[in-house]
Amino acid sequence: MHTSTEHDLIRAAKDGYARQYGAAPEVVRFAPGRVNLLGEHTDYNGGFVLPMPLGLGVAIALGRGGAPGELRITSGEFEGEALRRASETATGAWSDYVLGGLKALVEDELAQTGLMVFVDGNLPVGAGLSSSAAVEVCTIRAAAELFGRNVDPVDLAVMARKVENDFVGMPCGIMDQFSISVGAPGSALFLDTRTLEHHPAPLPDGYNFLVIHSGVSHQLTDSGYATRVAECKAACAALGVEMLSDLTVDDLARIDAIAEPLNRRARHIVTDNRLTREGLAALEAGDAEAFGRLMIESHATERDNYEITVPETDAQVEAAVALGALGARQTGGGFGGAIVVLVAEAEVERFCNEFQDRFPATRVLAGI
Ligand code: GLA
């Protein structure tokens, strides 16, 4: 399990910056990754989500210097320094998330100054834990501090999502940026993605949510995610609604009558919306067993209706439950990545040993 904390990452980013650029950074900021507990792919359908921030994350060190409009961007995780210009568009490189975040907040200032950026982090890429959103939010946080801008966390989330949609070109919803910017460690965040109404939800005492990398990495800019977004639009047209969250499980007969696979895509959205609402109630009641059952149901609809799971995560979720977990499901954008498992605290060690014996390619990343 990773043990680096926010404090360790901030230090690593500071040291990395000093090594790379031969000076101390002017500001260093942290942003966590997130794990989603319930409500998958509901966010671009105006639905409900229930994510929580992780201890894992990214830290970004920033300082002014160099020619106006020139950005030097280095990462402790990837080789080499990226030299970008503030006038550039996205190229598909990891540094796009930094460049996009900077342009979103301080495009005018970048014409006056150069910037040096060092990024460090411990969020595995392609694990469904929002490493890209963490970089976007962290970049904007650091730039806001450096240039003396006061940005409200909700506005920051909206801005970071725009970076992903309009600059990077990934048609995601707002869950990741919102939970990273607004969420607080130690609790889940219930969010209505249509109204942006949100409030914290308590985690059950005596239980841990384990975040386990399945060993299969995804690439959300591959076509799978965008295909689902397009299918939801087509399902809306077939059903005569603006957003799939205009419908509920009471509309399932109507939903089932439209063409395959659009009917199952819509069935997933209304089902996961129901499960997320029920999940909030279970957390508020401190009912871990009920929450676990909802996680299992959510994995089934991800697998059967939305078809975003892979054989490895299906097998791991099934095995986790057989090994005594209260619930388990694939989390995040899908097509692999991480699973999240709810286990009684007293069982965590035994569970992890038995699970990893059975699936040696998996990695327990966090326990909350
Ligand atoms: C990715 C996207 C989010 C959300 C999830 C799936 O993480 O960035 O907006 O759609 O997938 O729930």
Coordinates of C-alpha atoms and ligand atoms in Angstrom, one line a residue:
M1 CA 0.0 0.0 0.0
H2 CA 1.3 3.5 -0.8
T3 CA 2.2 5.4 2.4
S4 CA 3.2 8.8 1.0
T5 CA 1.0 11.5 2.4
E6 CA 0.1 15.0 1.2
H7 CA 3.1 16.2 3.2
D8 CA 5.5 13.8 1.5
L9 CA 4.3 14.7 -2.0
I10 CA 4.6 18.4 -1.3
R11 CA 8.2 17.9 -0.2
A12 CA 8.9 15.7 -3.3
A13 CA 7.5 18.4 -5.6
K14 CA 9.5 21.1 -3.9
D15 CA 12.7 19.0 -4.1
G16 CA 12.0 18.0 -7.7
Y17 CA 11.5 21.6 -8.7
A18 CA 14.7 22.7 -7.0
R19 CA 16.7 19.9 -8.8
Q20 CA 15.2 20.7 -12.2
Y21 CA 15.2 24.4 -12.2
G22 CA 18.0 25.3 -9.6
A23 CA 15.7 27.5 -7.5
A24 CA 13.0 27.2 -4.9
P25 CA 9.4 27.2 -6.1
E26 CA 7.1 30.1 -5.3
V27 CA 4.1 27.9 -4.4
V28 CA 3.4 24.2 -3.9
R29 CA -0.1 22.8 -3.7
F30 CA -1.7 19.4 -3.4
A31 CA -4.9 17.8 -4.8
P32 CA -6.1 14.3 -4.1
G33 CA -7.4 11.6 -6.4
R34 CA -10.9 10.3 -5.8
V35 CA -12.6 6.9 -5.6
N36 CA -16.3 6.7 -6.6
L37 CA -18.4 4.6 -4.3
L38 CA -21.7 4.6 -6.3
G39 CA -23.1 6.3 -9.4
E40 CA -21.0 5.6 -12.5
H41 CA -21.3 7.5 -15.8
T42 CA -24.4 9.2 -14.3
D43 CA -22.6 12.5 -14.1
Y44 CA -22.9 13.5 -17.8
N45 CA -26.5 12.4 -17.6
G46 CA -27.5 14.8 -14.9
G47 CA -27.5 12.1 -12.2
F48 CA -26.2 11.4 -8.7
V49 CA -22.7 10.4 -7.7
L50 CA -21.0 9.5 -4.4
P51 CA -17.3 9.9 -4.6
M52 CA -14.7 10.5 -1.9
P53 CA -11.2 12.0 -2.0
L54 CA -8.2 9.7 -1.5
G55 CA -4.9 10.3 0.5
L56 CA -3.1 9.6 -2.8
G57 CA -2.8 12.6 -5.1
V58 CA -0.5 15.1 -6.9
A59 CA 1.5 18.0 -5.7
I60 CA 2.5 20.8 -8.1
A61 CA 5.3 23.3 -7.5
L62 CA 5.2 26.5 -9.5
G63 CA 7.5 29.5 -10.1
R64 CA 7.9 32.4 -12.5
G65 CA 10.9 32.6 -14.8
G66 CA 12.0 32.2 -18.4
A67 CA 10.6 33.9 -21.6
P68 CA 7.0 35.2 -21.5
G69 CA 4.6 32.6 -22.7
E70 CA 7.0 29.8 -22.3
L71 CA 6.2 26.9 -19.9
R72 CA 8.7 24.3 -18.7
I73 CA 6.8 21.4 -17.3
T74 CA 8.5 18.4 -15.6
S75 CA 7.1 15.4 -13.7
G76 CA 8.6 13.1 -11.1
E77 CA 6.7 10.3 -12.8
F78 CA 7.5 10.8 -16.5
E79 CA 10.8 11.2 -18.3
G80 CA 12.0 14.5 -19.6
E81 CA 10.9 18.2 -19.5
A82 CA 8.0 19.3 -21.7
L83 CA 8.5 22.7 -23.3
R84 CA 5.1 24.2 -24.1
R85 CA 3.9 27.6 -25.2
A86 CA 0.9 29.3 -23.7
S87 CA -0.5 29.7 -27.2
E88 CA -0.5 26.0 -28.0
T89 CA -3.5 23.7 -28.2
A90 CA -3.6 20.1 -26.8
T91 CA -1.2 17.6 -28.2
G92 CA -2.2 14.4 -26.3
A93 CA 0.7 14.7 -23.9
W94 CA 0.3 14.5 -20.1
S95 CA 1.4 18.1 -19.9
D96 CA -1.9 19.1 -21.6
Y97 CA -3.6 18.9 -18.2
V98 CA -1.2 21.4 -16.8
L99 CA -1.2 23.7 -19.8
G100 CA -5.0 23.6 -20.0
G101 CA -5.4 24.4 -16.3
L102 CA -3.0 27.4 -16.6
K103 CA -4.6 28.7 -19.7
A104 CA -8.0 28.5 -18.1
L105 CA -7.1 30.7 -15.1
V106 CA -4.2 32.9 -16.1
E107 CA -3.9 33.0 -19.9
D108 CA -3.4 36.8 -19.9
E109 CA -0.7 36.6 -17.2
L110 CA 1.2 33.9 -19.2
A111 CA 1.8 36.5 -22.0
Q112 CA 3.8 38.5 -19.5
T113 CA 5.9 35.8 -17.8
G114 CA 7.3 32.3 -18.2
L115 CA 6.5 29.6 -15.8
M116 CA 8.3 26.5 -14.4
V117 CA 6.2 23.6 -13.2
F118 CA 7.1 20.4 -11.3
V119 CA 4.5 17.7 -10.8
D120 CA 4.8 14.8 -8.5
G121 CA 2.2 12.3 -7.5
N122 CA 1.4 8.7 -6.5
L123 CA -1.9 8.1 -8.4
P124 CA -1.6 5.4 -10.9
V125 CA -2.6 6.6 -14.4
G126 CA -5.5 4.6 -15.9
A127 CA -6.8 3.2 -12.6
G128 CA -10.0 5.1 -12.6
L129 CA -8.9 7.3 -9.7
S130 CA -8.9 10.7 -11.6
S131 CA -5.2 11.4 -12.0
S132 CA -5.9 13.8 -14.8
A133 CA -8.6 15.7 -12.8
A134 CA -6.2 15.9 -9.9
V135 CA -3.5 17.5 -12.1
E136 CA -6.1 20.0 -13.5
V137 CA -7.4 21.0 -10.1
C138 CA -4.0 21.1 -8.5
T139 CA -2.6 23.3 -11.4
I140 CA -5.4 25.8 -11.0
R141 CA -5.1 25.8 -7.2
A142 CA -1.3 26.5 -7.5
A143 CA -1.7 29.2 -10.2
A144 CA -4.5 30.9 -8.2
E145 CA -2.2 31.2 -5.3
L146 CA 0.8 32.3 -7.4
F147 CA -1.2 35.0 -9.2
G148 CA -3.3 36.0 -6.2
R149 CA -6.7 34.9 -7.5
N150 CA -9.4 33.8 -5.2
V151 CA -11.3 30.9 -6.8
D152 CA -14.3 29.3 -5.1
P153 CA -13.9 25.5 -5.0
V154 CA -17.1 25.0 -7.0
D155 CA -16.1 27.5 -9.6
L156 CA -12.7 25.8 -9.7
A157 CA -14.3 22.4 -10.4
V158 CA -16.4 23.9 -13.2
M159 CA -13.3 25.4 -14.7
A160 CA -11.3 22.2 -14.5
R161 CA -14.0 20.2 -16.1
K162 CA -14.0 22.7 -19.0
V163 CA -10.3 22.1 -19.4
E164 CA -11.0 18.4 -19.8
N165 CA -14.0 18.9 -22.1
D166 CA -12.8 21.8 -24.3
F167 CA -9.0 21.7 -24.1
V168 CA -8.1 18.0 -23.7
G169 CA -11.2 16.9 -25.6
M170 CA -12.5 14.3 -23.2
P171 CA -16.3 14.5 -22.9
C172 CA -16.4 13.7 -19.1
G173 CA -18.9 14.9 -16.5
I174 CA -18.1 17.0 -13.5
M175 CA -17.8 14.3 -10.8
D176 CA -14.0 14.0 -10.6
Q177 CA -13.1 17.7 -10.6
F178 CA -15.9 18.4 -8.2
S179 CA -15.1 15.7 -5.7
I180 CA -11.4 16.7 -5.8
S181 CA -12.0 20.4 -5.4
V182 CA -14.9 20.4 -3.0
G183 CA -14.7 17.0 -1.2
A184 CA -13.2 16.7 2.3
P185 CA -11.0 13.8 3.4
G186 CA -12.8 11.2 5.7
S187 CA -16.2 11.5 4.2
A188 CA -18.0 10.8 0.9
L189 CA -19.7 13.5 -1.1
F190 CA -23.2 13.2 -2.4
L191 CA -23.5 15.3 -5.5
D192 CA -26.5 16.0 -7.8
T193 CA -24.6 16.7 -11.0
R194 CA -27.5 18.6 -12.5
T195 CA -28.0 21.2 -9.8
L196 CA -24.5 20.9 -8.2
E197 CA -26.3 20.6 -4.8
H198 CA -24.0 18.5 -2.6
H199 CA -23.3 17.5 0.9
P200 CA -20.9 15.2 2.8
A201 CA -22.0 11.7 3.7
P202 CA -20.5 9.8 6.7
L203 CA -18.4 6.7 6.2
P204 CA -19.5 3.7 8.3
D205 CA -17.6 3.1 11.5
G206 CA -15.7 -0.1 11.8
Y207 CA -15.4 -0.7 8.0
N208 CA -12.8 0.2 5.4
F209 CA -13.2 1.0 1.7
L210 CA -10.2 -0.7 0.0
V211 CA -9.1 0.6 -3.3
I212 CA -7.5 -2.1 -5.3
H213 CA -5.8 -1.8 -8.7
S214 CA -7.1 -4.6 -10.9
G215 CA -3.9 -4.8 -12.9
V216 CA -5.7 -3.7 -16.0
S217 CA -5.2 0.0 -16.9
H218 CA -7.6 1.9 -19.1
Q219 CA -7.2 4.9 -21.3
L220 CA -10.4 7.0 -21.2
T221 CA -9.4 9.0 -24.3
D222 CA -9.8 5.7 -26.1
S223 CA -13.2 5.4 -27.8
G224 CA -15.1 3.4 -25.0
Y225 CA -16.0 6.4 -22.9
A226 CA -16.9 8.7 -25.8
T227 CA -19.0 5.9 -27.2
R228 CA -21.0 5.7 -24.0
V229 CA -21.6 9.4 -24.0
A230 CA -22.9 9.2 -27.6
E231 CA -25.1 6.2 -26.8
C232 CA -26.7 8.2 -23.9
K233 CA -27.4 11.1 -26.3
A234 CA -29.0 8.6 -28.8
A235 CA -31.0 7.0 -25.9
C236 CA -32.3 10.5 -24.9
A237 CA -33.4 11.2 -28.5
A238 CA -35.2 7.8 -28.7
L239 CA -36.9 8.4 -25.3
G240 CA -37.7 12.1 -26.0
V241 CA -35.9 13.4 -22.9
E242 CA -33.2 16.0 -22.5
M243 CA -31.2 13.9 -20.0
L244 CA -31.5 10.3 -19.0
S245 CA -31.8 11.4 -15.4
D246 CA -35.2 12.9 -16.4
L247 CA -36.3 9.3 -16.1
T248 CA -36.4 6.9 -13.1
V249 CA -36.8 3.2 -12.5
D250 CA -40.5 3.8 -12.9
D251 CA -39.9 4.3 -16.6
L252 CA -38.1 1.0 -17.1
A253 CA -40.9 -0.5 -19.3
R254 CA -40.5 2.5 -21.7
I255 CA -36.7 2.3 -21.5
D256 CA -36.6 -1.4 -22.3
A257 CA -38.7 -0.9 -25.4
I258 CA -36.1 1.2 -27.3
A259 CA -33.4 -0.4 -29.4
E260 CA -30.4 -2.4 -28.1
P261 CA -28.0 -1.5 -26.6
L262 CA -29.4 2.0 -25.9
N263 CA -32.1 0.5 -23.7
R264 CA -29.5 -1.1 -21.5
R265 CA -27.4 2.1 -21.4
A266 CA -30.5 4.0 -20.1
R267 CA -31.4 1.2 -17.8
H268 CA -28.0 1.5 -16.2
I269 CA -28.3 5.2 -15.6
V270 CA -31.7 5.1 -13.9
T271 CA -30.6 2.0 -11.9
D272 CA -27.3 3.6 -10.7
N273 CA -29.2 6.8 -9.8
R274 CA -31.5 4.7 -7.6
L275 CA -28.6 2.9 -6.1
T276 CA -26.7 6.1 -5.3
R277 CA -29.8 7.6 -3.6
E278 CA -30.2 4.4 -1.6
G279 CA -26.5 4.4 -0.9
L280 CA -26.7 7.9 0.6
A281 CA -29.5 6.7 2.9
A282 CA -27.5 3.7 3.9
L283 CA -24.5 5.8 4.8
E284 CA -26.6 8.2 6.7
A285 CA -28.1 5.3 8.7
G286 CA -24.6 3.8 9.2
D287 CA -25.8 0.6 7.5
A288 CA -22.6 -0.9 6.0
E289 CA -24.3 -4.1 5.0
A290 CA -27.0 -2.4 3.0
F291 CA -24.3 -0.2 1.3
G292 CA -22.3 -3.3 0.4
R293 CA -25.3 -4.9 -1.3
L294 CA -25.9 -1.7 -3.3
M295 CA -22.2 -1.9 -4.5
I296 CA -22.7 -5.4 -5.7
E297 CA -25.8 -4.4 -7.6
S298 CA -24.0 -1.5 -9.1
H299 CA -21.2 -3.7 -10.4
A300 CA -23.8 -5.9 -12.0
T301 CA -25.4 -3.0 -13.9
E302 CA -21.9 -1.7 -14.9
R303 CA -21.2 -5.2 -16.3
D304 CA -24.6 -6.2 -17.9
N305 CA -26.1 -2.9 -18.9
Y306 CA -23.3 -0.4 -19.4
E307 CA -20.7 -3.0 -20.4
I308 CA -17.8 -1.1 -19.0
T309 CA -16.3 -3.9 -16.9
V310 CA -13.6 -6.4 -18.0
P311 CA -13.3 -10.1 -17.1
E312 CA -10.6 -9.3 -14.5
T313 CA -12.7 -6.9 -12.5
D314 CA -15.7 -9.1 -12.8
A315 CA -13.7 -12.0 -11.3
Q316 CA -12.2 -9.9 -8.6
V317 CA -15.5 -8.4 -7.5
E318 CA -17.0 -11.9 -7.3
A319 CA -14.0 -13.2 -5.4
A320 CA -14.0 -10.3 -3.0
V321 CA -17.5 -11.0 -2.0
A322 CA -16.7 -14.7 -1.7
L323 CA -13.8 -13.8 0.6
G324 CA -16.2 -12.0 3.0
A325 CA -16.4 -8.4 1.6
L326 CA -19.7 -6.7 2.2
G327 CA -19.6 -5.2 -1.2
A328 CA -17.3 -4.6 -4.2
R329 CA -17.5 -2.9 -7.6
Q330 CA -15.4 -1.5 -10.4
T331 CA -14.9 2.2 -9.8
G332 CA -14.4 5.1 -12.2
G333 CA -14.6 5.4 -16.0
G334 CA -14.2 1.7 -16.5
F335 CA -12.7 -0.8 -18.9
G336 CA -10.4 -1.9 -16.1
G337 CA -8.8 0.3 -13.5
A338 CA -9.5 -0.1 -9.8
I339 CA -12.2 -1.9 -7.8
V340 CA -13.5 -0.6 -4.5
V341 CA -14.2 -3.1 -1.8
L342 CA -16.0 -2.7 1.6
V343 CA -14.5 -4.8 4.3
A344 CA -15.0 -4.9 8.1
E345 CA -11.9 -3.3 9.7
A346 CA -11.1 -6.4 11.7
E347 CA -11.0 -8.4 8.4
V348 CA -8.8 -6.1 6.3
E349 CA -5.5 -7.9 6.8
R350 CA -6.9 -11.4 6.2
F351 CA -8.9 -10.2 3.3
C352 CA -5.9 -8.4 1.6
N353 CA -3.6 -11.5 2.1
E354 CA -6.2 -13.9 0.7
F355 CA -7.2 -11.6 -2.2
Q356 CA -3.6 -10.9 -3.3
D357 CA -2.7 -14.6 -3.1
R358 CA -5.6 -15.2 -5.5
F359 CA -4.8 -12.2 -7.8
P360 CA -1.1 -11.5 -7.6
A361 CA -1.3 -8.8 -10.4
T362 CA -3.5 -6.6 -8.2
R363 CA -2.3 -3.9 -5.8
V364 CA -4.0 -2.5 -2.7
L365 CA -3.6 1.3 -3.2
A366 CA -5.6 2.7 -0.3
G367 CA -7.8 1.8 2.7
I368 CA -10.2 4.4 4.0
Ligands
GLA1 C1 -14.5 9.4 -15.6 C2 -15.1 10.8 -15.9 C3 -16.2 11.2 -14.9 C4 -17.2 10.1 -14.8 C5 -16.6 8.7 -14.6 C6 -17.6 7.6 -14.6 O1 -13.9 9.4 -14.3 O2 -14.1 11.7 -15.8 O3 -16.8 12.4 -15.3 O4 -18.1 10.0 -15.9 O5 -15.6 8.4 -15.5 O6 -18.5 7.7 -13.6

